[in-house]
Coordinates of C-alpha atoms in Angstrom, one line a residue:
M586 CA -24.5 -44.0 8.6
R587 CA -25.4 -40.2 8.9
F588 CA -23.6 -37.5 6.9
Q589 CA -24.4 -34.3 8.9
L590 CA -22.2 -31.5 7.7
T591 CA -20.1 -29.8 10.4
E592 CA -20.5 -26.1 11.0
D593 CA -17.2 -25.4 9.1
Q594 CA -18.4 -27.4 6.1
R595 CA -21.7 -25.6 6.0
A596 CA -19.9 -22.3 6.2
L597 CA -17.7 -23.4 3.3
R598 CA -20.5 -24.4 1.2
T599 CA -22.3 -21.1 2.0
G600 CA -19.1 -19.2 1.2
V601 CA -18.7 -20.8 -2.3
R602 CA -22.3 -20.3 -3.2
E603 CA -22.2 -16.6 -2.2
L604 CA -18.9 -16.1 -4.3
L605 CA -20.4 -17.8 -7.3
T606 CA -23.8 -16.0 -7.0
R607 CA -21.9 -12.8 -6.9
R608 CA -19.4 -13.4 -9.7
F609 CA -21.3 -15.9 -11.8
G610 CA -24.9 -15.2 -11.5
P611 CA -27.7 -15.3 -14.2
E612 CA -26.4 -12.2 -16.0
Q613 CA -22.9 -13.5 -16.2
L614 CA -24.0 -16.9 -17.2
R615 CA -26.0 -15.4 -20.2
A616 CA -23.0 -13.3 -21.1
A617 CA -20.8 -16.4 -21.2
V618 CA -23.2 -18.3 -23.4
E619 CA -23.3 -15.1 -25.8
A620 CA -19.5 -15.3 -25.9
P621 CA -18.6 -19.0 -26.0
G622 CA -15.1 -20.2 -25.7
R623 CA -13.8 -17.2 -23.5
L624 CA -12.6 -18.1 -20.1
Q625 CA -13.0 -15.5 -17.5
K626 CA -9.5 -15.3 -16.2
G627 CA -10.6 -12.7 -13.5
L628 CA -13.0 -15.1 -12.0
W629 CA -10.4 -17.8 -12.3
R630 CA -7.9 -15.8 -10.3
E631 CA -10.6 -14.9 -7.8
L632 CA -11.4 -18.6 -7.3
G633 CA -7.7 -19.2 -6.7
E634 CA -7.6 -16.4 -4.1
A635 CA -10.5 -18.0 -2.3
G636 CA -8.6 -21.2 -2.1
F637 CA -10.9 -23.3 -4.4
F638 CA -8.1 -24.9 -6.4
A639 CA -5.8 -25.4 -3.1
L640 CA -8.5 -26.9 -1.1
R641 CA -6.8 -30.2 -0.4
L642 CA -3.2 -28.8 -0.5
P643 CA -1.5 -28.9 3.0
E644 CA -1.3 -25.6 4.8
S645 CA 2.5 -26.0 4.8
E646 CA 2.4 -25.8 1.0
G647 CA 0.1 -22.7 0.9
G648 CA -3.1 -24.6 0.7
V649 CA -6.3 -24.7 2.8
G650 CA -5.6 -28.2 4.4
L651 CA -9.0 -29.6 3.9
G652 CA -9.9 -32.9 2.5
L653 CA -12.0 -34.7 -0.1
P654 CA -15.4 -34.2 1.5
E655 CA -14.9 -30.4 1.5
A656 CA -13.8 -30.3 -2.1
V657 CA -16.9 -32.2 -3.0
L658 CA -19.1 -29.6 -1.4
A659 CA -17.3 -26.9 -3.3
F660 CA -17.5 -28.6 -6.7
E661 CA -21.2 -29.3 -5.9
E662 CA -21.8 -25.6 -5.8
A663 CA -19.6 -25.0 -9.0
G664 CA -21.9 -27.6 -10.8
R665 CA -25.1 -25.8 -9.4
A666 CA -24.0 -22.6 -10.8
L667 CA -22.9 -24.0 -14.2
L668 CA -19.4 -22.6 -13.6
P669 CA -17.5 -22.9 -17.0
G670 CA -13.9 -24.0 -17.3
P671 CA -11.5 -26.9 -16.6
F672 CA -11.5 -26.5 -12.8
V673 CA -11.5 -30.1 -11.8
A674 CA -8.2 -30.4 -14.0
T675 CA -6.8 -27.5 -12.4
H676 CA -7.8 -28.4 -8.8
L677 CA -6.1 -31.8 -9.3
A678 CA -3.0 -30.1 -10.7
A679 CA -2.6 -27.7 -7.8
A680 CA 0.3 -29.7 -6.1
E681 CA 2.3 -30.2 -9.3
V682 CA 1.8 -27.4 -11.8
P683 CA 3.0 -23.9 -10.7
G684 CA 0.2 -21.2 -10.4
A685 CA -2.5 -23.8 -10.6
A686 CA -3.3 -23.5 -6.9
T687 CA -3.6 -19.7 -7.1
G688 CA -5.6 -19.6 -10.4
E689 CA -2.9 -17.9 -12.2
T690 CA -2.5 -21.1 -14.5
V691 CA -5.3 -22.8 -16.0
V692 CA -4.9 -26.6 -16.5
T693 CA -6.7 -29.0 -18.6
D694 CA -6.2 -32.6 -19.4
V695 CA -6.9 -35.4 -21.9
G696 CA -9.7 -37.2 -20.6
G697 CA -10.4 -41.0 -20.7
C698 CA -12.4 -40.6 -24.0
G699 CA -9.7 -38.5 -25.6
L700 CA -11.6 -35.5 -25.0
V701 CA -9.8 -32.3 -24.0
E702 CA -12.0 -29.4 -22.5
W703 CA -11.0 -25.7 -22.9
L704 CA -7.8 -26.6 -24.8
S705 CA -7.4 -23.1 -26.4
A706 CA -7.7 -21.4 -23.1
A707 CA -5.4 -23.6 -21.1
D708 CA -1.9 -22.7 -20.0
V709 CA -1.0 -26.3 -19.4
V710 CA -2.3 -29.6 -20.9
R711 CA -1.7 -32.8 -18.8
G712 CA -1.4 -35.7 -21.3
D713 CA -0.7 -36.0 -24.9
D714 CA -2.8 -33.7 -27.0
A715 CA -0.9 -33.9 -30.2
G716 CA -3.0 -33.5 -33.2
A717 CA -6.2 -32.6 -31.2
V718 CA -9.0 -31.4 -33.4
P719 CA -11.8 -29.2 -32.4
L720 CA -15.3 -30.6 -32.0
R721 CA -18.7 -29.0 -32.1
S722 CA -19.7 -29.3 -28.4
V723 CA -23.3 -29.7 -27.4
D724 CA -22.7 -27.4 -24.4
P725 CA -21.7 -23.8 -25.5
L726 CA -20.0 -23.4 -22.2
T727 CA -17.5 -26.3 -22.8
P728 CA -15.4 -26.2 -25.9
L729 CA -14.0 -29.5 -26.7
H730 CA -11.1 -31.2 -28.8
R731 CA -10.5 -34.8 -29.5
V732 CA -7.3 -36.4 -29.7
P733 CA -7.0 -38.6 -33.0
G734 CA -6.9 -42.3 -32.6
T735 CA -9.2 -42.5 -29.6
P736 CA -12.5 -44.2 -29.8
P737 CA -15.8 -42.3 -29.5
P738 CA -17.2 -42.0 -25.9
D739 CA -19.8 -44.7 -26.3
R740 CA -16.9 -47.1 -27.0
A741 CA -14.0 -45.7 -25.0
P742 CA -12.3 -47.8 -22.4
E743 CA -11.5 -46.8 -19.0
A744 CA -8.5 -44.5 -19.0
P745 CA -5.5 -46.2 -17.5
G746 CA -4.7 -44.7 -14.1
A747 CA -7.8 -42.3 -14.1
D748 CA -7.8 -40.3 -10.9
P749 CA -10.7 -41.5 -8.7
A750 CA -10.8 -37.9 -7.4
A751 CA -11.5 -36.6 -10.9
V752 CA -14.4 -39.1 -11.2
L753 CA -15.7 -38.1 -7.8
L754 CA -15.5 -34.4 -8.2
T755 CA -17.2 -34.7 -11.6
A756 CA -20.0 -36.6 -9.7
A757 CA -20.2 -33.7 -7.4
E758 CA -20.8 -31.2 -10.3
Q759 CA -23.5 -33.6 -11.6
L760 CA -25.1 -33.5 -8.1
G761 CA -25.0 -29.7 -8.1
S762 CA -26.8 -29.7 -11.5
A763 CA -29.3 -32.2 -10.4
T764 CA -30.1 -30.1 -7.3
R765 CA -30.4 -26.9 -9.3
A766 CA -32.8 -28.5 -11.9
C767 CA -34.8 -29.9 -9.0
E768 CA -35.1 -26.3 -7.6
L769 CA -36.0 -24.8 -10.9
A770 CA -38.7 -27.5 -11.6
A771 CA -40.2 -26.9 -8.2
Q772 CA -40.2 -23.1 -8.5
H773 CA -41.7 -23.2 -12.0
A774 CA -44.4 -25.6 -10.8
R775 CA -45.4 -23.3 -8.0
T776 CA -45.5 -20.0 -10.1
R777 CA -46.7 -21.2 -13.6
E778 CA -50.5 -21.5 -13.9
Q779 CA -52.8 -23.3 -16.2
F780 CA -56.5 -23.6 -16.0
G781 CA -56.5 -21.1 -13.1
R782 CA -54.2 -23.3 -10.9
P783 CA -50.4 -23.7 -10.5
I784 CA -49.2 -26.7 -12.6
G785 CA -47.7 -28.1 -9.6
A786 CA -51.2 -29.0 -8.5
F787 CA -51.5 -31.6 -11.2
Q788 CA -50.5 -35.1 -10.4
A789 CA -48.3 -35.6 -13.4
V790 CA -46.1 -32.6 -12.6
K791 CA -46.1 -33.6 -8.8
H792 CA -44.7 -37.1 -9.7
L793 CA -42.0 -35.7 -12.1
C794 CA -40.8 -33.3 -9.2
A795 CA -40.9 -36.1 -6.5
E796 CA -39.0 -38.4 -8.8
M797 CA -36.3 -35.7 -9.4
L798 CA -35.9 -35.1 -5.7
V799 CA -35.6 -38.9 -4.9
R800 CA -32.8 -39.3 -7.6
T801 CA -31.1 -36.2 -6.3
E802 CA -31.1 -37.2 -2.7
T803 CA -30.1 -40.7 -3.4
A804 CA -27.0 -39.4 -5.4
R805 CA -26.2 -37.0 -2.7
A806 CA -25.9 -39.8 -0.1
A807 CA -23.7 -41.8 -2.5
V808 CA -21.4 -38.9 -3.3
Y809 CA -21.0 -37.7 0.3
A810 CA -20.4 -41.5 1.2
A811 CA -17.7 -41.9 -1.4
A812 CA -16.0 -38.6 -0.3
V813 CA -15.6 -40.0 3.2
T814 CA -14.6 -43.5 2.2
A815 CA -12.7 -42.9 -1.1
D816 CA -13.4 -46.5 -1.9
P817 CA -13.3 -47.1 -5.7
A818 CA -16.6 -49.1 -5.6
D819 CA -18.3 -46.2 -3.7
I820 CA -16.9 -43.7 -6.3
D821 CA -18.2 -45.9 -9.1
T822 CA -21.6 -46.0 -7.5
A823 CA -21.6 -42.2 -6.8
R824 CA -20.6 -41.5 -10.4
L825 CA -23.5 -43.7 -11.9
L826 CA -26.2 -42.3 -9.6
A827 CA -25.0 -38.7 -10.0
D828 CA -25.0 -39.1 -13.8
D829 CA -28.5 -40.4 -13.8
A830 CA -29.8 -37.6 -11.5
A831 CA -28.1 -34.9 -13.6
V832 CA -29.3 -36.0 -17.0
R833 CA -32.7 -37.4 -16.1
G834 CA -33.3 -34.5 -13.7
A835 CA -32.7 -31.8 -16.4
R836 CA -34.7 -33.7 -18.9
D837 CA -37.7 -33.8 -16.4
C838 CA -37.0 -30.2 -15.5
L839 CA -37.4 -29.3 -19.2
Q840 CA -40.7 -31.3 -19.4
V841 CA -42.0 -29.3 -16.5
H842 CA -41.0 -25.9 -18.1
G843 CA -42.4 -27.1 -21.4
G844 CA -41.1 -25.3 -24.7
M845 CA -39.8 -22.4 -22.5
G846 CA -37.1 -24.4 -21.1
F847 CA -35.4 -24.7 -24.5
T848 CA -35.2 -21.1 -24.9
W849 CA -31.9 -19.2 -24.2
E850 CA -33.7 -17.1 -21.5
F851 CA -33.7 -20.1 -19.2
E852 CA -30.7 -22.1 -18.0
V853 CA -32.5 -25.5 -17.9
H854 CA -31.2 -26.7 -21.2
L855 CA -27.7 -25.7 -20.3
H856 CA -27.8 -28.0 -17.3
L857 CA -28.8 -30.8 -19.6
K858 CA -26.1 -30.2 -22.2
R859 CA -23.5 -29.9 -19.4
A860 CA -24.6 -33.1 -17.8
W861 CA -24.1 -34.9 -21.1
V862 CA -20.6 -33.5 -21.6
R863 CA -19.4 -34.5 -18.0
T864 CA -20.7 -38.1 -18.5
H865 CA -17.7 -38.5 -20.9
R866 CA -15.1 -36.5 -19.1
T867 CA -13.2 -39.3 -17.2
S868 CA -14.3 -42.5 -18.7
D869 CA -17.2 -44.4 -20.1
A870 CA -19.9 -45.3 -17.6
T871 CA -19.9 -48.9 -18.8
E872 CA -16.7 -49.5 -17.2
S873 CA -18.0 -48.4 -13.9
E874 CA -20.9 -50.6 -14.3
E875 CA -18.7 -53.6 -15.0
R876 CA -16.4 -53.0 -12.1
L877 CA -19.5 -52.9 -9.7
A878 CA -20.9 -56.1 -11.4
A879 CA -17.7 -57.8 -10.9
E880 CA -17.5 -56.8 -7.3
L881 CA -21.1 -57.9 -6.6
L882 CA -20.4 -61.2 -8.2
A883 CA -17.3 -61.7 -6.2
G884 CA -19.2 -60.9 -3.0
S885 CA -21.8 -63.4 -3.7
A886 CA -19.5 -66.3 -4.6

């Protein structure tokens, strides 16, 4: 099956990238890291005006009237730009929470692991956040709270009724991070020199970059396919492949950069930290693995 983007889809992706480049480029990213926990409400409203949160709302309800494939493209760009904020939760609440579609209302939710992102900055919290306590987040751009009584992420069960769209849109963000990490690694490999040659000329670096590209493009095919079919098994597959591409891609990108990748002047380590946080946003990956294994067993019976 071929997943060629239409002209309108390419225009949407380009438009979202241009908006985020203009409003949340490297300087704004660095400023956000230096002032963690502060959500940029101006950018949030501008995203709302651009239709980011209302992409899947019908035009009769003031939305853009597009579908899940277009939302995946937009969220892929958000992941690529490391856009901070609970924009998945706000997007999913656009049809129910007044002001969410226009960016006037910031919405967060209680995830499958009992984690709540951006609780202090949210206007509306979906789910029971009673007694939520702050956590020290590994990602400076994602403040976290945990609801007491929930198991830690590595032992958390799948959230009952978890929205498959939330899983897929998070996978799209992971794909965006994986794509950006691949770009950063290739760029650094071309420009950084050792022993009088670009480090990309060395076989070990070539292999790292090639493996990053393969994982990213495999995840891209899975995420785009799941956006078209909306099949639960396809979404689980996309989630697992995108998580792997984002986490391993950021690690390999750090290895290509060496010690410089861990410094605050570079965004590489931020992609790794955000990817770790996203893996626990909706549920535990083990549940996706078990569902896919059960389906494979049922199919072979």
